Short mmCIF file of C-alpha atoms and ligand atoms in Angstrom, two decimals:
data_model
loop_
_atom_site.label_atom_id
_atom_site.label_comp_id
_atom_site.label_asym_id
_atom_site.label_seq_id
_atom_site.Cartn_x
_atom_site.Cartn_y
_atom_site.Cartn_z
CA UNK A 1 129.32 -31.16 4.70
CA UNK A 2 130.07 -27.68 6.58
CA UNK A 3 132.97 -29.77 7.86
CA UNK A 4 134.92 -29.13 4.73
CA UNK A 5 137.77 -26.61 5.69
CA UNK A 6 139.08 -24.82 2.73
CA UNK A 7 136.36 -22.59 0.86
CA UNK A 8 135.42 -23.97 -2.45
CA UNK A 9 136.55 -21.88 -5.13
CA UNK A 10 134.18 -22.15 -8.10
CA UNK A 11 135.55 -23.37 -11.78
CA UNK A 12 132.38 -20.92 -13.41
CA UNK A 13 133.39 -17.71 -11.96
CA UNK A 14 136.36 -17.68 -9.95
CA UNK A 15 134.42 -16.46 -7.02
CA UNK A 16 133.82 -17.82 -3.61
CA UNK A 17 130.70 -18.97 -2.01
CA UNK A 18 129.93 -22.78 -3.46
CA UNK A 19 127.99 -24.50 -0.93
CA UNK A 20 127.58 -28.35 -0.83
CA UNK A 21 123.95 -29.19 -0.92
CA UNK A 22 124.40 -33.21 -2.44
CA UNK A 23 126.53 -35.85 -1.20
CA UNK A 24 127.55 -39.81 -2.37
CA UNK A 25 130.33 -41.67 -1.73
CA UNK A 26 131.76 -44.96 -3.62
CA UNK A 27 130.27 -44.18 -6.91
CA UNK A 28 131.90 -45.63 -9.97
CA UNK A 29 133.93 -42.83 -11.75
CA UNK A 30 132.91 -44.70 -15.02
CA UNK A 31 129.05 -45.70 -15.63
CA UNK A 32 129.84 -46.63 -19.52
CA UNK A 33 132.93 -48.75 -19.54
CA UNK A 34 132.56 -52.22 -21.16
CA UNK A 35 132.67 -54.30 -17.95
CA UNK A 36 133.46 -58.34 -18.93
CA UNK A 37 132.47 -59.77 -15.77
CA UNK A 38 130.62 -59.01 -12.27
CA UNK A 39 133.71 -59.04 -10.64
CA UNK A 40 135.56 -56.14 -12.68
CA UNK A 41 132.48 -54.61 -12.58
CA UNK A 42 132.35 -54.01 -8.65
CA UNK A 43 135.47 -53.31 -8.06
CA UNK A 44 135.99 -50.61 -10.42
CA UNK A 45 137.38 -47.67 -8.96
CA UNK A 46 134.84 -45.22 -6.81
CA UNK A 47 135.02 -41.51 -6.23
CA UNK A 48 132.60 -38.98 -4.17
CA UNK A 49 129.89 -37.06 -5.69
CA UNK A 50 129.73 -33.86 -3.45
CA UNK A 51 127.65 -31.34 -5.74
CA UNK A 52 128.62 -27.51 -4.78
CA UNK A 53 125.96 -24.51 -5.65
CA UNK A 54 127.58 -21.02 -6.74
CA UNK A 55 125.78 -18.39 -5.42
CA UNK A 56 127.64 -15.94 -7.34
CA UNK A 57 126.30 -17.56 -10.62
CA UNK A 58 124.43 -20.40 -10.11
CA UNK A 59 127.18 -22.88 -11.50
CA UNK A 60 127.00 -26.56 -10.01
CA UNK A 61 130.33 -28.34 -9.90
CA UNK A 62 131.28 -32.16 -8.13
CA UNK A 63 133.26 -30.27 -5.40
CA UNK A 64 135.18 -33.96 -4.91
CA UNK A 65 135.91 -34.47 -8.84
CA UNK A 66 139.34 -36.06 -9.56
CA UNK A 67 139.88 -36.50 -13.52
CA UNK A 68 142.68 -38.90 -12.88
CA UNK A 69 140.02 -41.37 -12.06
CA UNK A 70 138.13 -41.56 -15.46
CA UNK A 71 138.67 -42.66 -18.87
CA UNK A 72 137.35 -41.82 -22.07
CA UNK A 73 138.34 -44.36 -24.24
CA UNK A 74 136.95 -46.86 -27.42
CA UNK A 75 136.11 -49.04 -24.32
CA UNK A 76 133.10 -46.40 -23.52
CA UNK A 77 129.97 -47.53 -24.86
CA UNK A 78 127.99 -44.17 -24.47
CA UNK A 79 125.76 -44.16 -27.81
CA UNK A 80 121.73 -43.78 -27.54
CA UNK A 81 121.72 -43.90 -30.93
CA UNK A 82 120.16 -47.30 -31.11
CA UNK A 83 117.02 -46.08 -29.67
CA UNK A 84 114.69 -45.33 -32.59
CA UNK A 85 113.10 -42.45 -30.77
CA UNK A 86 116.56 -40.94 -29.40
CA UNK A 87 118.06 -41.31 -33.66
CA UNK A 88 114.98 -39.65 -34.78
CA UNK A 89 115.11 -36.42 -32.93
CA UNK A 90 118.75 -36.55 -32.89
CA UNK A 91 118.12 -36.36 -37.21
CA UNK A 92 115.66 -33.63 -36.55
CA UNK A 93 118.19 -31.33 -34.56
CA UNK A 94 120.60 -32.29 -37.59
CA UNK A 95 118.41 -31.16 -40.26
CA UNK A 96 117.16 -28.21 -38.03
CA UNK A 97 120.83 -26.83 -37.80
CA UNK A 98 121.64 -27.09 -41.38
CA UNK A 99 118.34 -25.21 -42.47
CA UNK A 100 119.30 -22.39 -39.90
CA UNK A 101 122.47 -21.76 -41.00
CA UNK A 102 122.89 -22.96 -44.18
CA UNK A 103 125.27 -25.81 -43.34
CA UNK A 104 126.09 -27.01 -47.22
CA UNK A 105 129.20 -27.46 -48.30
CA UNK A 106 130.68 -25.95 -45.02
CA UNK A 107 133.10 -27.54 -42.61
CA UNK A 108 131.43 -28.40 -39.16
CA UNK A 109 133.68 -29.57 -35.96
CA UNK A 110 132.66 -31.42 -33.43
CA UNK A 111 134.22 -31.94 -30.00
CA UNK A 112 133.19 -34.81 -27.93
CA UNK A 113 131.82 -36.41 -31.37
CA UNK A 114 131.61 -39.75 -29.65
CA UNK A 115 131.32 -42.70 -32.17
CA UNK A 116 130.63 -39.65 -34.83
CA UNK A 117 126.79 -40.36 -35.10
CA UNK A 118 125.72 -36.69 -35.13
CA UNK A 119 129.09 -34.99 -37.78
CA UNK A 120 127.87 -38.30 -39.41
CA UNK A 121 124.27 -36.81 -39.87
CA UNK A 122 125.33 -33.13 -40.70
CA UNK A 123 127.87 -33.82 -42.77
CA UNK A 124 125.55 -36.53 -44.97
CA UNK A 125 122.41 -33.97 -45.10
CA UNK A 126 124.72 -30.96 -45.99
CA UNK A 127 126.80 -32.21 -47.94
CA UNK A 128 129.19 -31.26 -45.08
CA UNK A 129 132.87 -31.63 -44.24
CA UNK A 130 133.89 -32.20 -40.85
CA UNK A 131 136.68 -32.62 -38.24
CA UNK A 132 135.26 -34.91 -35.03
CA UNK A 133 137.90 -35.27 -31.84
CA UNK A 134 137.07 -38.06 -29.15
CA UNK A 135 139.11 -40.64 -27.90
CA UNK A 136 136.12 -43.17 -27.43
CA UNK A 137 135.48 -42.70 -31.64
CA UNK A 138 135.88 -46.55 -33.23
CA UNK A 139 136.08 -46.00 -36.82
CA UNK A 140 134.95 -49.67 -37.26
CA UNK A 141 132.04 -48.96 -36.56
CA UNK A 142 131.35 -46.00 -38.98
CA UNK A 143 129.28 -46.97 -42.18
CA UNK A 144 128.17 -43.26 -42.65
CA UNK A 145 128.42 -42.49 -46.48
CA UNK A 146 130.26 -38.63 -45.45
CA UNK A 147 132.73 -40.72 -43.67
CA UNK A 148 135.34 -40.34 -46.48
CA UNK A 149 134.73 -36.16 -45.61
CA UNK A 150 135.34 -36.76 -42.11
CA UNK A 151 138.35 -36.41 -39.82
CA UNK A 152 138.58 -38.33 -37.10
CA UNK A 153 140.82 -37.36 -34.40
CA UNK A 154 141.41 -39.44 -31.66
CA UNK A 155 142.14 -37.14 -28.73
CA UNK A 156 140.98 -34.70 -26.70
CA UNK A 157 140.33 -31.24 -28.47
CA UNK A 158 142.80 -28.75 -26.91
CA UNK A 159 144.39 -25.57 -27.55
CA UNK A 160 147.01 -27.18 -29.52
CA UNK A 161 144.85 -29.51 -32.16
CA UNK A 162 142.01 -26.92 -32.38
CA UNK A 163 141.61 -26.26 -35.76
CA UNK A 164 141.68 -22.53 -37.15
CA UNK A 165 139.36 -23.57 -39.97
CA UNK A 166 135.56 -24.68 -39.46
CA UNK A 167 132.21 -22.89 -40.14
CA UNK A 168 130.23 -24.33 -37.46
CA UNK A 169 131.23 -26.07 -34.00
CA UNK A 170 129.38 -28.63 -32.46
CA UNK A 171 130.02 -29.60 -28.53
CA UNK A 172 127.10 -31.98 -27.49
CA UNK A 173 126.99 -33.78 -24.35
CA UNK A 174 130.87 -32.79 -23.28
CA UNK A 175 131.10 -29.73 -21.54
CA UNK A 176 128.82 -31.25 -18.51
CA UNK A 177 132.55 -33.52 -18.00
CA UNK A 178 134.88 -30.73 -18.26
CA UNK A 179 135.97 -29.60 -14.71
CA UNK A 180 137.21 -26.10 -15.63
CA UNK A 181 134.22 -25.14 -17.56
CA UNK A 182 135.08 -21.45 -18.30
CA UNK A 183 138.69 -22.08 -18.87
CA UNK A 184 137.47 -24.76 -21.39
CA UNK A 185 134.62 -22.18 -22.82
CA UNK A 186 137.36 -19.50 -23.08
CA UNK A 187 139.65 -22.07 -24.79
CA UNK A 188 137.15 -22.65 -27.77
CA UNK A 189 136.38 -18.69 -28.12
CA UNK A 190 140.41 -18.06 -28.57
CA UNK A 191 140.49 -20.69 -31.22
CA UNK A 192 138.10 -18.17 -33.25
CA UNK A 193 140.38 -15.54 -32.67
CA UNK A 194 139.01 -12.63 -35.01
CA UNK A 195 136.17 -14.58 -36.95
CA UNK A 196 132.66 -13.37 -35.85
CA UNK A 197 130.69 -15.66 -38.28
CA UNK A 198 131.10 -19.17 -36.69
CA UNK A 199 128.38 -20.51 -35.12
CA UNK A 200 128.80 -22.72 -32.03
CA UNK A 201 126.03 -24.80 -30.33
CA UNK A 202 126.19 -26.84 -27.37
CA UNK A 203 124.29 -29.34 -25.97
CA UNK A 204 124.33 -30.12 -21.79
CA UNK A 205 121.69 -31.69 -19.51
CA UNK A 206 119.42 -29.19 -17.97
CA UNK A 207 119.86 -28.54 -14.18
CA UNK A 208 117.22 -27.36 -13.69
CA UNK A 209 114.79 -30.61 -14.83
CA UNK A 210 117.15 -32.22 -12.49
CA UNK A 211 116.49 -29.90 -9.47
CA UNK A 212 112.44 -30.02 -10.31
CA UNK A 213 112.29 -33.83 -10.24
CA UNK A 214 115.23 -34.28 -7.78
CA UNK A 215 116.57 -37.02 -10.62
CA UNK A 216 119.32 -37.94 -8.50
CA UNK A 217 119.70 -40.60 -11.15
CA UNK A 218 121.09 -37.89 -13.34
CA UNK A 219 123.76 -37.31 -11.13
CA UNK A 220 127.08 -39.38 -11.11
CA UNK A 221 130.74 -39.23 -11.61
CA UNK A 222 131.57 -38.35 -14.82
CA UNK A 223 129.10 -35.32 -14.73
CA UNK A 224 131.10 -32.64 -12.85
CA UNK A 225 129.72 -29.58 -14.24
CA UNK A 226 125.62 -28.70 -14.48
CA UNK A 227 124.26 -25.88 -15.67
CA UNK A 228 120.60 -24.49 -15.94
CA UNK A 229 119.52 -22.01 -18.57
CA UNK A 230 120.71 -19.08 -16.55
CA UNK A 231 124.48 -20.39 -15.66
CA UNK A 232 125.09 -21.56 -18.74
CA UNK A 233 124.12 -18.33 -20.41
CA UNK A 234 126.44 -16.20 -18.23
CA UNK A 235 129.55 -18.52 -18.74
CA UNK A 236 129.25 -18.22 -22.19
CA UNK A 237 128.82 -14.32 -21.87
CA UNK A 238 131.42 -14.04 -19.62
CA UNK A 239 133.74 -15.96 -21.89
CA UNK A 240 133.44 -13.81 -25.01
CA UNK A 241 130.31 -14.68 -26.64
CA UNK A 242 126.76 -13.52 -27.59
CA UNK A 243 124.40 -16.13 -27.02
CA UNK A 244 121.79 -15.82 -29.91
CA UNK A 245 119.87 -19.08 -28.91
CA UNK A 246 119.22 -21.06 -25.57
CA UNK A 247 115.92 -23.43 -25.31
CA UNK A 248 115.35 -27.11 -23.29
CA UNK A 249 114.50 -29.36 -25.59
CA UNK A 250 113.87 -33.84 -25.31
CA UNK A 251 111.13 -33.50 -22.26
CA UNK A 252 113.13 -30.79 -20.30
CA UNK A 253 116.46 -33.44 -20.61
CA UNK A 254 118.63 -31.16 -22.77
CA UNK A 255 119.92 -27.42 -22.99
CA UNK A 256 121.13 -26.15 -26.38
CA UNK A 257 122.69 -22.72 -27.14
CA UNK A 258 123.68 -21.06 -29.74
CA UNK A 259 126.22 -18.29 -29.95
CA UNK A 260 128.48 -16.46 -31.65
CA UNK A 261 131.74 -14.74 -30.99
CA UNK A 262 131.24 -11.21 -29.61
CA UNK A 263 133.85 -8.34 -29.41
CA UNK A 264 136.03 -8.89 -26.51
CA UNK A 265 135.84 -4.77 -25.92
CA UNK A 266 132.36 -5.40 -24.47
CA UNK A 267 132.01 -5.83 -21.08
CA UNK A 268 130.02 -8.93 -20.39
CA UNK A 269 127.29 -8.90 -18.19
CA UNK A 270 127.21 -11.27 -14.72
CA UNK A 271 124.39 -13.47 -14.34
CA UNK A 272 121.44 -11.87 -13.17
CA UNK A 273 121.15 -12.30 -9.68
CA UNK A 274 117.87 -12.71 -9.39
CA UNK A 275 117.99 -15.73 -11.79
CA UNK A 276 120.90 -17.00 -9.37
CA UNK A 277 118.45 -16.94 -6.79
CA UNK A 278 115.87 -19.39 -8.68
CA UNK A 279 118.17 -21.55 -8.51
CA UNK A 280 119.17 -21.44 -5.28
CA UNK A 281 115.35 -22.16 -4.53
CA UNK A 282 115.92 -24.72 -6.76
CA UNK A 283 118.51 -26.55 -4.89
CA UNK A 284 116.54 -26.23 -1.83
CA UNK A 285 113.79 -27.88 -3.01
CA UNK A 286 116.00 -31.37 -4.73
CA UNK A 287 118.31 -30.57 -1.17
CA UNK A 288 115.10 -31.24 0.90
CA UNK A 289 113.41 -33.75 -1.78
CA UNK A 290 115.88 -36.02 -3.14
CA UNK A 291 116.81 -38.25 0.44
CA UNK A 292 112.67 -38.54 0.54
CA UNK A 293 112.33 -40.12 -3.42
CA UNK A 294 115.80 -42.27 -2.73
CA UNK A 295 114.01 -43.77 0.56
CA UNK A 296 110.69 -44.26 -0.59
CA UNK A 297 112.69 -45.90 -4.11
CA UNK A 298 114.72 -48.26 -1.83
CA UNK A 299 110.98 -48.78 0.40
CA UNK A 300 109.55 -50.21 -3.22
CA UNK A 301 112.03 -52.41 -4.00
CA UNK A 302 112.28 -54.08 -0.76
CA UNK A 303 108.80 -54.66 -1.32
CA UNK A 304 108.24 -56.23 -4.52
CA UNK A 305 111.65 -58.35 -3.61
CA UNK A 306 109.45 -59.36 -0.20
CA UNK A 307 106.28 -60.08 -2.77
CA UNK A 308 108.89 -62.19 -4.81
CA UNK A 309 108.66 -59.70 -7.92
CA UNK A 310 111.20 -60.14 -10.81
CA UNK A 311 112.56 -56.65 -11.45
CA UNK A 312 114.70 -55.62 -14.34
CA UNK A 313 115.90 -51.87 -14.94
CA UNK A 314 115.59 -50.30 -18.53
CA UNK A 315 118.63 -48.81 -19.56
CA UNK A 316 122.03 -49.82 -18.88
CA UNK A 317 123.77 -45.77 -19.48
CA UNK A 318 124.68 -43.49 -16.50
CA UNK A 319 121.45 -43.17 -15.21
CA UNK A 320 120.78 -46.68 -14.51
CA UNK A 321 124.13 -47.20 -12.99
CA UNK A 322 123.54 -44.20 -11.01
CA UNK A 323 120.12 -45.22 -9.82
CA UNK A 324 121.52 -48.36 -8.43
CA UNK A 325 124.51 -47.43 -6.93
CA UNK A 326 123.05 -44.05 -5.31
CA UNK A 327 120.41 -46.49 -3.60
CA UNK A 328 122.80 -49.80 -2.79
CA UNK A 329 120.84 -51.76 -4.43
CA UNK A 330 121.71 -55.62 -4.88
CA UNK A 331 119.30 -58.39 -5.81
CA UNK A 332 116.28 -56.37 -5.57
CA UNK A 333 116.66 -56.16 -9.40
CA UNK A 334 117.50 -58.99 -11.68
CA UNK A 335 119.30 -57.64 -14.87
CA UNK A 336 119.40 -54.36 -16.76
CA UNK A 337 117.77 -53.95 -20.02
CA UNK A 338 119.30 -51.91 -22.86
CA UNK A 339 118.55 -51.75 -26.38
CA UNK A 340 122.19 -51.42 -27.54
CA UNK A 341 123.83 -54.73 -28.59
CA UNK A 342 126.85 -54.08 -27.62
CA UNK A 343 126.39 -53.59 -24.32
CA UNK A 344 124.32 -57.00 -23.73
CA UNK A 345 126.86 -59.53 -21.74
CA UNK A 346 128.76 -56.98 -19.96
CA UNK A 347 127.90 -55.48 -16.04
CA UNK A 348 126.63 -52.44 -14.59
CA UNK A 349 129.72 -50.65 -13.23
CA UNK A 350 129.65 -50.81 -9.48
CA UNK A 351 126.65 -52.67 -8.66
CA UNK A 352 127.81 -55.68 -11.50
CA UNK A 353 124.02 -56.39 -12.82
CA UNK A 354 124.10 -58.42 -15.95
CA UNK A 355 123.02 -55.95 -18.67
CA UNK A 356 120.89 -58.54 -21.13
CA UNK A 357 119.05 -57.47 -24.84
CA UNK A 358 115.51 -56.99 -25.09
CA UNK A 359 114.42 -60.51 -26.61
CA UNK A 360 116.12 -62.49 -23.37
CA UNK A 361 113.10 -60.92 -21.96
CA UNK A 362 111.38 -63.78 -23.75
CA UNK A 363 112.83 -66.36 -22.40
CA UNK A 364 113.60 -65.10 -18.48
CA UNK A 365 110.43 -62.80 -18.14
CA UNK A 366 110.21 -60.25 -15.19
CA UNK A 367 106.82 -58.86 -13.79
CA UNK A 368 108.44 -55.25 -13.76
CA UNK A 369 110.89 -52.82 -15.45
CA UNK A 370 111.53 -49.69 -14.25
CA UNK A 371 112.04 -47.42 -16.86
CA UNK A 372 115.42 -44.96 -16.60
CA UNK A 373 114.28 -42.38 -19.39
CA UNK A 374 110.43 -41.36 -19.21
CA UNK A 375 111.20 -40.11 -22.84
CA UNK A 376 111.34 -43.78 -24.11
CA UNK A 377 108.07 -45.19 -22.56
CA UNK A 378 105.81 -45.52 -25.35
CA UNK A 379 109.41 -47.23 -27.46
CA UNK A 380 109.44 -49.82 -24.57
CA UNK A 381 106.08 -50.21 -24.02
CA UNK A 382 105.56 -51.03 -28.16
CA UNK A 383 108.95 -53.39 -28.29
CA UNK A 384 107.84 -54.85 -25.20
CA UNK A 385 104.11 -55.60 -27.14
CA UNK A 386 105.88 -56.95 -29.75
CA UNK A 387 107.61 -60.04 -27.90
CA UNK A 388 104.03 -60.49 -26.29
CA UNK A 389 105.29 -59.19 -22.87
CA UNK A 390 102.20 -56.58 -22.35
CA UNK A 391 102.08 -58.22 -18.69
CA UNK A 392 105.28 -56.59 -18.07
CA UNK A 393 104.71 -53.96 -15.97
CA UNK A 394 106.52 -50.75 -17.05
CA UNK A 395 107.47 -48.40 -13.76
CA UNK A 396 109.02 -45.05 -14.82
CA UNK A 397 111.81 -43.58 -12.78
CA UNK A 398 110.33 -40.09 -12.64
CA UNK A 399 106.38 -39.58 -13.47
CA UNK A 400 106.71 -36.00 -15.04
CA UNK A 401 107.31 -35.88 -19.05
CA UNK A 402 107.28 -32.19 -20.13
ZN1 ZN B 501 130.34 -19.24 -9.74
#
């Protein structure tokens, strides 16, 4: 890793000083691509995760990220929405926004709106306009009854398409797979030129649960950029905003803010370096933690495939295709569970594991699942009940639910 010659510039700051602390090579550059069969599935195309620390702010960047390599495209299957528990708080943040800021009759964009579930739910409970971009967005699939309020723009949202309109802007999930963060942060504050009374909230994984529970599951390819609380703060200071609102929220999983355009006379402030330095405790701690948990993972799975065990993983997303690749894993596990129908008959990207429903569970039983997303244990554990398959043992990935 200190082999690398040229110093690593980083895409938060512009300043020097990114040091490599996490390293992975032949990881699939897509975890959520509709994969027909094994074959396709293992040899899609790989790329390096090489995670770089800023210790100028405390931004953490894939240092090896090439964006030719991944698509975004209807052939993503990326929704969580068919998890009861996941749709549930997803309609609570919904509702929560529009009573804070009296979303009715407004116009709300969204950028990375996916297949539109969330515009779908602001726009139907304020009575809401909207404007979504994604290229993954499959208006098929939309039953929402705001649909008919809703653009849907199938492309990237750039400089050119923003819109000058819009009373609220959503970005959920998206900026963690933008590679020039701050150029793409700066981008959205130009597009509100003069306004000051737009409201923009964004959504990214927290670092900093990552770092804690060195979830090296929540690392892979299409992820380039991860922030904590503090980083993500000072990029949106730095780019022209007041942050009014910043809090973890789904077990320590996500980060939402909430800002609004500030004068661009004010000089913003840099991120406090003492908060930088948490984190750089913080990377020494996953840096020295993470090889441990991936050897003594790869340990229990040798040993349940010596006992014989039949071992399935829960969730077929990026985390489960980045638990099995990051360890090599082959026929230690069976099949991949995931609640989404769609995804049932296709392959894990890069290891090729069938990815089955729930219910086949009936019929081909395993004696253990290990569970991607800690947040959805008691979900499993009841739908798991229901089939009569309490003997299933349910193993979660990570122990710690805050
Ligand atoms: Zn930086």
């Amino acid at each position: 890793m200190r082999g690398d010659s040229a110093p690593i510039t980083c895409p938060g700051c512009g300043l020097g000083g990114v040091d490599v602390f996490y390293r992975v090579a032949g990881v699939p550059v897509n975890s959520t691509l509709q994969l027909s069969s094994r074959r396709e599935a293992r040899e899609l195309a790989t790329g390096t995760l090489a995670l770089g620390f800023c210790h100028s702010c405390g931004f953490i960047h894939n240092t090896a990220f090439d964006p030719t390599l991944t698509e975004y495209s209807s052939r993503c299957e990326e929704t969580q929405g068919f998890s009861p528990v996941f749709s549930r708080w997803q309609g609570e943040l919904a509702r929560r926004l529009v009573e804070r800021h009296d979303l009715r009759g407004r116009e709300i964009i969204e950028i990375g709106c996916g297949k539109g579930d969330f515009l779908n739910a602001l726009c139907e409970i304020g009575g809401n306009r909207g404007i979504g971009f994604d290229p993954a967005y499959v208006p098929e699939r939309n039953t929402s009854p705001a649909r008919d309020r809703i653009k849907f723009i199938r492309e990237f949202y750039t400089a050119e398409n923003a819109p000058e309109s819009g009373d609220f802007i959503v970005c959920k999930m998206t900026l963690e797979h933008i590679p020039r963060a701050a150029d793409f942060v700066r981008m959205v504050r130009a597009s509100l030129g003069d306004r000051r009374d737009v409201v923009v909230f964004f959504q990214v994984p927290d670092m900093r649960r990552i770092l804690d529970e060195a979830a090296f599951w929540d690392l892979y390819y299409e992820h380039c950029s991860y922030f904590d609380k503090a980083s993500l703060c000072g990029l949106f200071q730095r780019s022209g905003f007041e942050v009014q609102d910043l809090e973890s929220d789904y077990g320590g999983q996500y980060l939402m803010l909430e800002a609004t355009p500030g004068s661009a006379h004010v000089k913003a402030p840099a991120t406090h370096a003492d908060e930088v330095r948490r984190i750089a405790a913080d990377v020494a701690g996953f840096r020295e933690r993470a090889p441990r948990l991936m050897d003594s993972w790869r340990g229990r799975l040798a040993g349940w495939k010596v006992e014989g065990r039949a071992v399935a993983v829960w969730g077929s997303g990026s985390k489960g295709v980045a638990f099995l690749t990051s360890l090599g894993i082959g026929d230690e596990v069976r099949c991949v569970v995931d609640i989404n129908p769609h995804r049932a008959g296709h392959f894990m990207a890069g290891s090729g594991h069938p990815i089955v429903t729930p219910r086949s569970l009936i019929r081909d039983p395993v004696d253990k699942v290990i569970l991607m997303n800690p947040v959805y244990l008691d979900e499993v554990q009841s739908l798991l009940g229901e089939m009569g398959l309490n003997n299933i043992e349910v193993v979660s990935v990570t122990r710690r639910i805050r």
